[in-house]
Short mmCIF file of C-alpha atoms and ligand atoms in Angstrom, two decimals:
data_model
loop_
_atom_site.label_atom_id
_atom_site.label_comp_id
_atom_site.label_asym_id
_atom_site.label_seq_id
_atom_site.Cartn_x
_atom_site.Cartn_y
_atom_site.Cartn_z
CA MET Q 1 1.27 -50.73 -11.12
CA GLN Q 2 -2.03 -49.03 -11.78
CA ILE Q 3 -2.13 -46.34 -14.44
CA THR Q 4 -5.56 -44.73 -14.66
CA ALA Q 5 -6.71 -42.05 -17.09
CA VAL Q 6 -7.92 -38.85 -15.43
CA GLU Q 7 -10.46 -36.53 -17.03
CA ALA Q 8 -8.94 -33.06 -17.59
CA PRO Q 9 -10.65 -31.06 -20.34
CA ASP Q 10 -7.79 -28.60 -21.02
CA HIS Q 11 -5.14 -31.32 -21.16
CA GLN Q 12 -4.26 -33.84 -23.79
CA GLU Q 13 -3.68 -36.74 -21.42
CA VAL Q 14 -3.46 -37.11 -17.64
CA VAL Q 15 -2.79 -40.31 -15.72
CA ARG Q 16 -2.84 -41.20 -12.05
CA ILE Q 17 -0.02 -43.60 -11.22
CA GLU Q 18 0.03 -45.92 -8.23
CA ASP Q 19 2.37 -48.74 -7.32
CA ARG Q 20 1.40 -50.31 -4.00
CA ALA Q 21 4.67 -52.26 -3.61
CA SER Q 22 6.90 -49.18 -3.66
CA GLY Q 23 4.38 -46.66 -2.28
CA LEU Q 24 4.38 -44.57 -5.48
CA VAL Q 25 1.35 -42.33 -5.88
CA GLY Q 26 1.31 -39.43 -8.30
CA TYR Q 27 0.20 -37.93 -11.57
CA ILE Q 28 1.67 -37.38 -15.01
CA ALA Q 29 -0.01 -34.54 -16.88
CA ILE Q 30 0.55 -33.99 -20.59
CA HIS Q 31 -0.86 -30.60 -21.48
CA SER Q 32 0.12 -30.59 -25.15
CA THR Q 33 2.30 -32.43 -27.63
CA LEU Q 34 1.43 -30.04 -30.45
CA ARG Q 35 5.04 -28.86 -30.82
CA GLY Q 36 6.73 -32.14 -29.84
CA PRO Q 37 6.97 -34.59 -26.94
CA ALA Q 38 5.76 -33.09 -23.66
CA ALA Q 39 8.74 -32.20 -21.50
CA GLY Q 40 8.81 -31.04 -17.90
CA GLY Q 41 10.27 -32.18 -14.62
CA VAL Q 42 8.95 -34.41 -11.90
CA ARG Q 43 8.29 -32.81 -8.53
CA MET Q 44 8.37 -34.80 -5.32
CA ARG Q 45 6.73 -33.24 -2.31
CA ARG Q 46 4.13 -33.81 0.34
CA TYR Q 47 0.69 -32.46 -0.45
CA ALA Q 48 -2.02 -31.82 2.14
CA GLN Q 49 -4.53 -33.64 -0.08
CA GLU Q 50 -4.17 -35.73 -3.23
CA VAL Q 51 -6.28 -33.27 -5.22
CA ASP Q 52 -3.61 -30.61 -4.56
CA ALA Q 53 -1.05 -32.82 -6.33
CA LEU Q 54 -3.31 -33.16 -9.36
CA THR Q 55 -3.93 -29.40 -9.41
CA ASP Q 56 -0.18 -28.79 -9.27
CA ALA Q 57 0.48 -31.21 -12.14
CA LEU Q 58 -2.21 -29.61 -14.32
CA ARG Q 59 -1.02 -26.06 -13.64
CA LEU Q 60 2.67 -26.86 -14.05
CA SER Q 61 2.23 -28.89 -17.24
CA ARG Q 62 0.30 -26.05 -18.88
CA GLY Q 63 3.10 -23.72 -17.80
CA MET Q 64 5.62 -25.99 -19.53
CA THR Q 65 3.70 -25.77 -22.82
CA TYR Q 66 3.99 -21.99 -22.62
CA LYS Q 67 7.64 -22.01 -21.50
CA ASN Q 68 8.73 -24.46 -24.21
CA ALA Q 69 6.85 -22.58 -26.92
CA ALA Q 70 8.25 -19.21 -25.81
CA ALA Q 71 11.75 -20.69 -26.02
CA ASP Q 72 10.91 -21.95 -29.53
CA LEU Q 73 11.67 -25.55 -28.61
CA ALA Q 74 10.20 -28.49 -30.50
CA LEU Q 75 8.70 -29.70 -27.24
CA GLY Q 76 5.24 -29.76 -25.75
CA GLY Q 77 4.35 -29.32 -22.10
CA GLY Q 78 4.11 -31.93 -19.38
CA LYS Q 79 4.85 -32.37 -15.72
CA ALA Q 80 4.73 -35.14 -13.13
CA VAL Q 81 4.21 -35.04 -9.38
CA ILE Q 82 4.96 -37.72 -6.84
CA ILE Q 83 3.24 -37.44 -3.48
CA ALA Q 84 6.06 -38.21 -1.05
CA ASP Q 85 8.51 -36.55 1.28
CA PRO Q 86 11.83 -36.53 -0.61
CA ALA Q 87 13.75 -36.61 2.67
CA THR Q 88 12.16 -39.80 4.02
CA GLN Q 89 10.12 -41.58 1.35
CA LYS Q 90 12.31 -41.51 -1.75
CA THR Q 91 13.44 -45.10 -2.38
CA PRO Q 92 15.09 -46.74 -5.40
CA ASP Q 93 11.97 -48.92 -5.86
CA LEU Q 94 9.70 -45.89 -5.91
CA LEU Q 95 11.89 -44.10 -8.46
CA GLU Q 96 12.03 -47.20 -10.66
CA ALA Q 97 8.25 -47.57 -10.47
CA PHE Q 98 7.97 -43.97 -11.61
CA GLY Q 99 10.37 -44.77 -14.47
CA MET Q 100 8.05 -47.59 -15.56
CA ALA Q 101 5.07 -45.23 -15.48
CA VAL Q 102 6.95 -42.73 -17.67
CA ASP Q 103 7.94 -45.53 -20.04
CA SER Q 104 4.32 -46.63 -20.41
CA LEU Q 105 3.61 -43.31 -22.15
CA ASN Q 106 6.00 -44.30 -24.97
CA GLY Q 107 7.82 -40.96 -25.19
CA ARG Q 108 4.78 -38.71 -25.15
CA TYR Q 109 6.24 -37.39 -21.87
CA TRP Q 110 9.91 -36.78 -21.04
CA THR Q 111 10.84 -36.28 -17.40
CA ALA Q 112 13.69 -34.39 -15.69
CA GLU Q 113 14.43 -32.82 -12.29
CA ASP Q 114 12.10 -30.52 -10.45
CA MET Q 115 11.72 -29.81 -6.75
CA GLY Q 116 12.86 -32.66 -4.53
CA MET Q 117 14.73 -34.50 -7.30
CA THR Q 118 18.41 -34.83 -8.21
CA PRO Q 119 20.51 -36.06 -11.19
CA ALA Q 120 21.13 -39.28 -9.23
CA ASP Q 121 17.36 -39.81 -9.02
CA MET Q 122 17.13 -39.29 -12.78
CA ALA Q 123 19.77 -41.98 -13.25
CA ARG Q 124 17.68 -44.38 -11.17
CA ILE Q 125 14.50 -43.51 -13.11
CA GLY Q 126 16.58 -44.01 -16.27
CA THR Q 127 17.09 -47.69 -15.43
CA ARG Q 128 13.44 -48.16 -16.40
CA THR Q 129 12.92 -45.67 -19.21
CA ARG Q 130 14.92 -43.81 -21.80
CA PHE Q 131 12.54 -40.85 -21.66
CA VAL Q 132 14.49 -39.07 -18.95
CA ALA Q 133 16.78 -36.03 -19.11
CA GLY Q 134 18.80 -34.03 -16.61
CA LEU Q 135 21.32 -36.85 -16.25
CA ALA Q 136 24.82 -36.20 -14.99
CA ASP Q 137 26.51 -38.73 -17.30
CA GLY Q 138 26.04 -39.93 -20.85
CA ALA Q 139 26.70 -38.81 -24.41
CA PHE Q 140 24.15 -35.98 -24.38
CA ALA Q 141 23.82 -35.51 -20.60
CA SER Q 142 23.02 -31.87 -19.88
CA GLY Q 143 23.65 -31.87 -16.12
CA ASP Q 144 22.56 -29.09 -13.78
CA PRO Q 145 20.47 -26.57 -15.77
CA SER Q 146 20.60 -23.79 -13.16
CA PRO Q 147 23.71 -21.91 -14.44
CA ILE Q 148 22.00 -21.56 -17.85
CA THR Q 149 18.70 -20.65 -16.19
CA ALA Q 150 20.53 -17.92 -14.28
CA ARG Q 151 22.20 -16.64 -17.46
CA GLY Q 152 18.78 -16.31 -19.12
CA ILE Q 153 17.39 -14.46 -16.11
CA PHE Q 154 20.36 -12.11 -16.18
CA TYR Q 155 19.57 -11.31 -19.83
CA ALA Q 156 15.90 -10.76 -18.90
CA ILE Q 157 16.92 -8.35 -16.13
CA ARG Q 158 19.10 -6.36 -18.51
CA THR Q 159 16.37 -6.20 -21.14
CA ALA Q 160 13.74 -5.15 -18.59
CA ALA Q 161 16.20 -2.54 -17.28
CA LYS Q 162 16.60 -1.20 -20.83
CA HIS Q 163 12.84 -0.76 -21.09
CA ARG Q 164 12.17 0.71 -17.66
CA LEU Q 165 15.48 2.20 -16.45
CA GLY Q 166 16.78 3.37 -19.82
CA SER Q 167 19.87 1.16 -20.08
CA VAL Q 168 21.02 -2.46 -19.94
CA ASP Q 169 23.94 -1.25 -17.82
CA LEU Q 170 23.44 -2.51 -14.29
CA THR Q 171 26.43 -0.71 -12.80
CA GLY Q 172 25.32 0.81 -9.51
CA ARG Q 173 21.78 -0.56 -9.82
CA THR Q 174 20.40 -2.35 -6.77
CA VAL Q 175 18.87 -5.78 -7.28
CA ALA Q 176 16.91 -7.55 -4.52
CA VAL Q 177 17.24 -11.33 -4.88
CA GLN Q 178 14.85 -13.68 -3.08
CA GLY Q 179 16.19 -17.23 -2.83
CA LEU Q 180 19.86 -18.08 -3.13
CA GLY Q 181 19.68 -21.73 -4.13
CA HIS Q 182 20.89 -23.10 -7.44
CA VAL Q 183 19.47 -20.34 -9.61
CA GLY Q 184 19.65 -17.37 -7.22
CA HIS Q 185 23.23 -18.07 -6.32
CA TYR Q 186 24.44 -18.14 -9.93
CA LEU Q 187 22.33 -15.09 -10.73
CA CYS Q 188 24.03 -13.13 -7.93
CA GLY Q 189 27.36 -13.97 -9.54
CA TYR Q 190 26.27 -12.51 -12.90
CA LEU Q 191 24.79 -9.42 -11.26
CA HIS Q 192 27.86 -8.81 -9.15
CA GLN Q 193 30.08 -9.13 -12.19
CA ALA Q 194 27.88 -6.56 -13.97
CA GLY Q 195 28.44 -4.06 -11.16
CA ALA Q 196 25.05 -4.33 -9.46
CA LYS Q 197 24.57 -3.95 -5.71
CA LEU Q 198 22.79 -6.88 -4.12
CA ILE Q 199 20.21 -7.10 -1.35
CA VAL Q 200 19.47 -10.76 -0.68
CA THR Q 201 17.38 -13.09 1.41
CA ASP Q 202 16.83 -16.80 1.96
CA ILE Q 203 15.21 -18.86 4.68
CA ASP Q 204 18.49 -20.81 4.80
CA SER Q 205 21.03 -18.64 6.62
CA ALA Q 206 23.98 -20.62 5.20
CA GLN Q 207 22.99 -19.61 1.66
CA VAL Q 208 22.77 -15.97 2.76
CA ALA Q 209 26.17 -16.07 4.43
CA ARG Q 210 27.77 -17.57 1.29
CA VAL Q 211 26.41 -14.89 -1.05
CA ALA Q 212 27.12 -12.07 1.42
CA GLU Q 213 30.73 -13.17 1.62
CA LEU Q 214 31.26 -13.87 -2.09
CA TYR Q 215 29.52 -10.79 -3.49
CA GLY Q 216 29.34 -8.31 -0.61
CA ALA Q 217 25.54 -8.59 -0.62
CA THR Q 218 23.41 -6.99 2.07
CA ALA Q 219 21.18 -9.54 3.82
CA VAL Q 220 17.62 -8.89 4.96
CA ALA Q 221 14.99 -11.08 6.65
CA PRO Q 222 12.75 -13.10 4.26
CA ASP Q 223 9.66 -10.93 4.78
CA ALA Q 224 11.66 -7.70 4.42
CA ILE Q 225 12.74 -8.33 0.81
CA TYR Q 226 9.50 -6.95 -0.68
CA GLY Q 227 9.90 -3.50 0.84
CA VAL Q 228 13.61 -2.83 0.27
CA ASP Q 229 14.83 0.20 -1.67
CA ALA Q 230 16.00 -1.35 -4.93
CA ASP Q 231 15.64 -0.91 -8.68
CA ILE Q 232 14.88 -4.53 -9.51
CA PHE Q 233 13.33 -7.44 -7.64
CA ALA Q 234 14.42 -10.94 -8.73
CA PRO Q 235 12.25 -13.69 -7.18
CA CYS Q 236 14.23 -16.95 -7.32
CA ALA Q 237 12.63 -19.06 -4.59
CA ILE Q 238 8.98 -20.08 -4.61
CA GLY Q 239 5.82 -19.26 -6.57
CA ALA Q 240 2.85 -16.96 -5.86
CA ILE Q 241 5.02 -14.35 -4.14
CA LEU Q 242 3.56 -11.54 -6.26
CA ASN Q 243 0.16 -11.10 -4.67
CA ALA Q 244 -2.26 -8.60 -3.14
CA GLU Q 245 -0.20 -8.46 0.04
CA THR Q 246 3.32 -8.11 -1.41
CA ILE Q 247 2.76 -5.96 -4.50
CA PRO Q 248 1.79 -2.83 -2.51
CA GLN Q 249 5.07 -3.15 -0.56
CA LEU Q 250 7.33 -3.11 -3.65
CA LYS Q 251 9.48 -0.03 -4.25
CA VAL Q 252 11.22 -1.40 -7.36
CA SER Q 253 10.62 -0.44 -11.00
CA VAL Q 254 11.20 -3.93 -12.40
CA VAL Q 255 10.40 -7.49 -11.35
CA ALA Q 256 12.45 -10.08 -13.24
CA GLY Q 257 13.44 -13.39 -11.73
CA GLY Q 258 13.56 -17.13 -12.12
CA ALA Q 259 10.91 -18.60 -9.83
CA ASN Q 260 8.08 -20.42 -11.57
CA ASN Q 261 4.53 -19.08 -11.28
CA GLN Q 262 5.46 -15.83 -9.55
CA LEU Q 263 2.01 -14.28 -10.01
CA ALA Q 264 -0.45 -15.66 -7.44
CA THR Q 265 -3.30 -14.92 -9.86
CA PRO Q 266 -3.48 -13.40 -13.36
CA ASP Q 267 -4.87 -10.24 -11.69
CA ASP Q 268 -1.50 -9.75 -10.03
CA GLY Q 269 0.08 -9.07 -13.44
CA THR Q 270 -2.45 -6.27 -13.87
CA ARG Q 271 -1.82 -5.11 -10.30
CA LEU Q 272 1.92 -4.75 -11.01
CA HIS Q 273 1.16 -2.92 -14.24
CA ALA Q 274 -1.21 -0.53 -12.42
CA ARG Q 275 1.59 0.26 -9.95
CA GLY Q 276 3.93 1.08 -12.85
CA ILE Q 277 6.19 -1.90 -12.15
CA LEU Q 278 7.52 -3.68 -15.24
CA TYR Q 279 7.12 -7.44 -14.91
CA ALA Q 280 9.30 -9.74 -17.03
CA PRO Q 281 7.08 -12.84 -17.48
CA ASP Q 282 8.61 -15.68 -15.48
CA TYR Q 283 8.31 -18.47 -18.02
CA VAL Q 284 10.21 -16.39 -20.56
CA ALA Q 285 12.84 -15.17 -18.07
CA ASN Q 286 13.58 -18.67 -16.77
CA GLY Q 287 13.47 -20.64 -20.05
CA GLY Q 288 17.24 -21.24 -20.03
CA GLY Q 289 16.89 -24.40 -17.95
CA ILE Q 290 14.58 -26.17 -20.37
CA ILE Q 291 16.71 -25.00 -23.30
CA ASN Q 292 19.60 -26.80 -21.67
CA VAL Q 293 17.51 -29.92 -21.03
CA ALA Q 294 16.26 -29.86 -24.64
CA THR Q 295 19.80 -30.54 -25.88
CA GLU Q 296 19.62 -33.87 -24.08
CA ILE Q 297 16.13 -34.84 -25.24
CA GLN Q 298 16.84 -33.86 -28.83
CA GLN Q 299 20.44 -35.12 -28.75
CA ILE Q 300 21.87 -31.88 -30.01
CA SER Q 301 25.58 -31.79 -30.83
CA GLY Q 302 27.50 -28.56 -30.31
CA ARG Q 303 25.41 -27.83 -27.26
CA GLU Q 304 27.08 -24.63 -26.09
CA ALA Q 305 26.58 -22.75 -29.34
CA TRP Q 306 23.01 -24.03 -29.71
CA VAL Q 307 22.14 -22.99 -26.14
CA ALA Q 308 23.75 -19.56 -26.62
CA GLU Q 309 21.72 -18.98 -29.80
CA LYS Q 310 18.46 -20.07 -28.14
CA LEU Q 311 19.12 -17.86 -25.11
CA THR Q 312 19.73 -14.87 -27.36
CA ALA Q 313 16.52 -15.61 -29.27
CA LEU Q 314 14.63 -15.91 -25.98
CA ASP Q 315 15.98 -12.53 -24.95
CA ARG Q 316 14.71 -11.08 -28.23
CA THR Q 317 11.30 -12.59 -27.45
CA MET Q 318 11.36 -10.87 -24.05
CA ASP Q 319 12.26 -7.61 -25.76
CA ARG Q 320 9.34 -8.06 -28.18
CA ILE Q 321 6.94 -8.78 -25.30
CA LEU Q 322 8.02 -5.71 -23.34
CA THR Q 323 7.86 -3.52 -26.44
CA ARG Q 324 4.37 -4.71 -27.31
CA ALA Q 325 3.22 -4.30 -23.68
CA ARG Q 326 4.42 -0.69 -23.73
CA THR Q 327 2.75 0.02 -27.07
CA LEU Q 328 -0.56 -1.48 -25.95
CA ALA Q 329 -0.20 -0.16 -22.35
CA VAL Q 330 -1.00 -3.58 -20.90
CA SER Q 331 0.77 -6.03 -18.62
CA PRO Q 332 3.67 -7.98 -20.19
CA ALA Q 333 2.18 -11.14 -18.64
CA GLU Q 334 -0.89 -10.68 -20.82
CA VAL Q 335 1.22 -10.04 -23.92
CA ALA Q 336 3.41 -13.10 -23.29
CA ASP Q 337 0.37 -15.38 -23.06
CA ALA Q 338 -1.09 -13.86 -26.22
CA ILE Q 339 2.18 -14.31 -28.15
CA VAL Q 340 2.45 -17.94 -27.07
CA ASP Q 341 -1.22 -18.54 -27.88
CA GLU Q 342 -0.42 -17.33 -31.41
CA ILE Q 343 2.54 -19.73 -31.61
CA LEU Q 344 0.33 -22.58 -30.40
CA GLN Q 345 -2.40 -22.01 -32.96
CA PRO Q 346 -2.44 -25.06 -35.23
CA LYS Q 347 -1.29 -23.87 -38.65
CA ALA Q 348 -4.00 -23.85 -41.31
CA ALA Q 349 -3.32 -26.45 -44.00
P1 LIG E 1 16.63 -24.34 -4.94
O1 LIG E 1 15.78 -25.24 -4.12
O2 LIG E 1 18.04 -24.71 -5.24
O3 LIG E 1 16.67 -22.87 -4.28
C1 LIG E 1 15.55 -22.24 -3.74
C2 LIG E 1 16.05 -21.39 -2.58
O4 LIG E 1 14.95 -20.61 -2.12
C3 LIG E 1 16.55 -22.20 -1.40
O5 LIG E 1 17.82 -21.74 -1.02
C4 LIG E 1 15.49 -21.97 -0.32
O6 LIG E 1 16.01 -21.98 0.99
C5 LIG E 1 14.98 -20.59 -0.71
N1 LIG E 1 13.64 -20.27 -0.22
C6 LIG E 1 12.55 -21.06 -0.14
N2 LIG E 1 11.51 -20.38 0.36
C7 LIG E 1 11.94 -19.11 0.56
C8 LIG E 1 11.32 -17.92 1.05
N3 LIG E 1 10.04 -17.91 1.43
N4 LIG E 1 12.06 -16.79 1.12
C9 LIG E 1 13.36 -16.80 0.75
N5 LIG E 1 14.01 -17.90 0.29
C10 LIG E 1 13.29 -19.03 0.21
O7 LIG E 1 15.78 -24.11 -6.29
P2 LIG E 1 16.33 -23.52 -7.66
O8 LIG E 1 16.67 -24.64 -8.57
O9 LIG E 1 17.32 -22.44 -7.39
O10 LIG E 1 14.99 -22.88 -8.23
C11 LIG E 1 14.50 -21.64 -7.75
C12 LIG E 1 13.22 -21.26 -8.49
O11 LIG E 1 13.49 -21.19 -9.89
C13 LIG E 1 12.08 -22.29 -8.34
O12 LIG E 1 10.85 -21.59 -8.37
C14 LIG E 1 12.21 -23.14 -9.59
O13 LIG E 1 10.99 -23.76 -9.94
C15 LIG E 1 12.62 -22.09 -10.60
N6 LIG E 1 13.34 -22.63 -11.76
C16 LIG E 1 14.52 -23.28 -11.60
C17 LIG E 1 15.20 -23.75 -12.71
C18 LIG E 1 16.54 -24.45 -12.58
O14 LIG E 1 17.26 -24.55 -13.58
N7 LIG E 1 16.93 -24.90 -11.38
C19 LIG E 1 14.70 -23.52 -14.01
C20 LIG E 1 13.51 -22.81 -14.15
C21 LIG E 1 12.84 -22.38 -13.01
#
């Protein structure tokens, strides 16, 4: 196993990991441990070039610092990427080699699931390190975080609706949901229960059929979701979908969803603001998942009550962000970053 330090000025510690025997190649990026051990999932995917994997790890780990701070967790931000096709290249040896790489950081980084990874993979990684969360079994195992993530997004939608549509009541409101996987599917359940009408899309037609049948949702083609007549758009699939091409198509008043890194560039937050669309910052809206994972890392007893309290506090933070954005007449994305930057300021002695 080769673990090599990588120069990254904005990050606390970044390593390239390579294990020839198992074919593991990837990066672990620790953006900050100011508030506690860096926590963030490991993503397995193919990248066109290795530099793209490093860029992803740097961007995602910084995002985790912001997400964890916004959720008021005693955790810093980190993320790992493994360059491999999860469908064909994920082997027990490779996962164990990754576990050894995580272990070599002595708890400065805690891993969990991200794209391309499952609780069973975490269990395999966990044979080589204790710094792993998102396990299905064990005293503090927190399991699948997506129902809690969806609950947090639902709160964010209600709070954004209060600010822009005048009420948290979603009865009769139309919500367009992009992506009906773990998070999107649970979110549709909450929205349906709250009396909202659903317009949905997914590139997987089986997911669409399931939600259409369960919740009477109207299905549209993936590219059509941006231009539908709806009150709220909830992106719950991939990142960078709010960009120069899609923003002009939107007819909604609110964007609030669970996907990570929804804004293609910081300018897109301003672009939404200029169009009069209220954007609920993604890393605040989707913080429920890491709140759930934190119970495992920090071995918190009475998990349900703790999670409920943290989710309510996160919702108050969203409310504060949207209030301040309105007062200052700026984009909520800008306000969220500024609030977290304040939280991250080292306290004067
Ligand atoms: P998932 O893989 O279970 O679901 C994603 C869904 O999006 C899939 O059904 C997929 O077919 C669909 N999809 C992909 N590209 C699409 C496109 N172009 N148009 C429409 N649909 C498309 O993933 P998930 O766990 O539900 O996560 C969804 C998003 O939320 C991701 O951005 C993830 O990073 C973020 N997130 C998830 C959690 C969590 O707890 N799972 C927590 C925080 C953030």
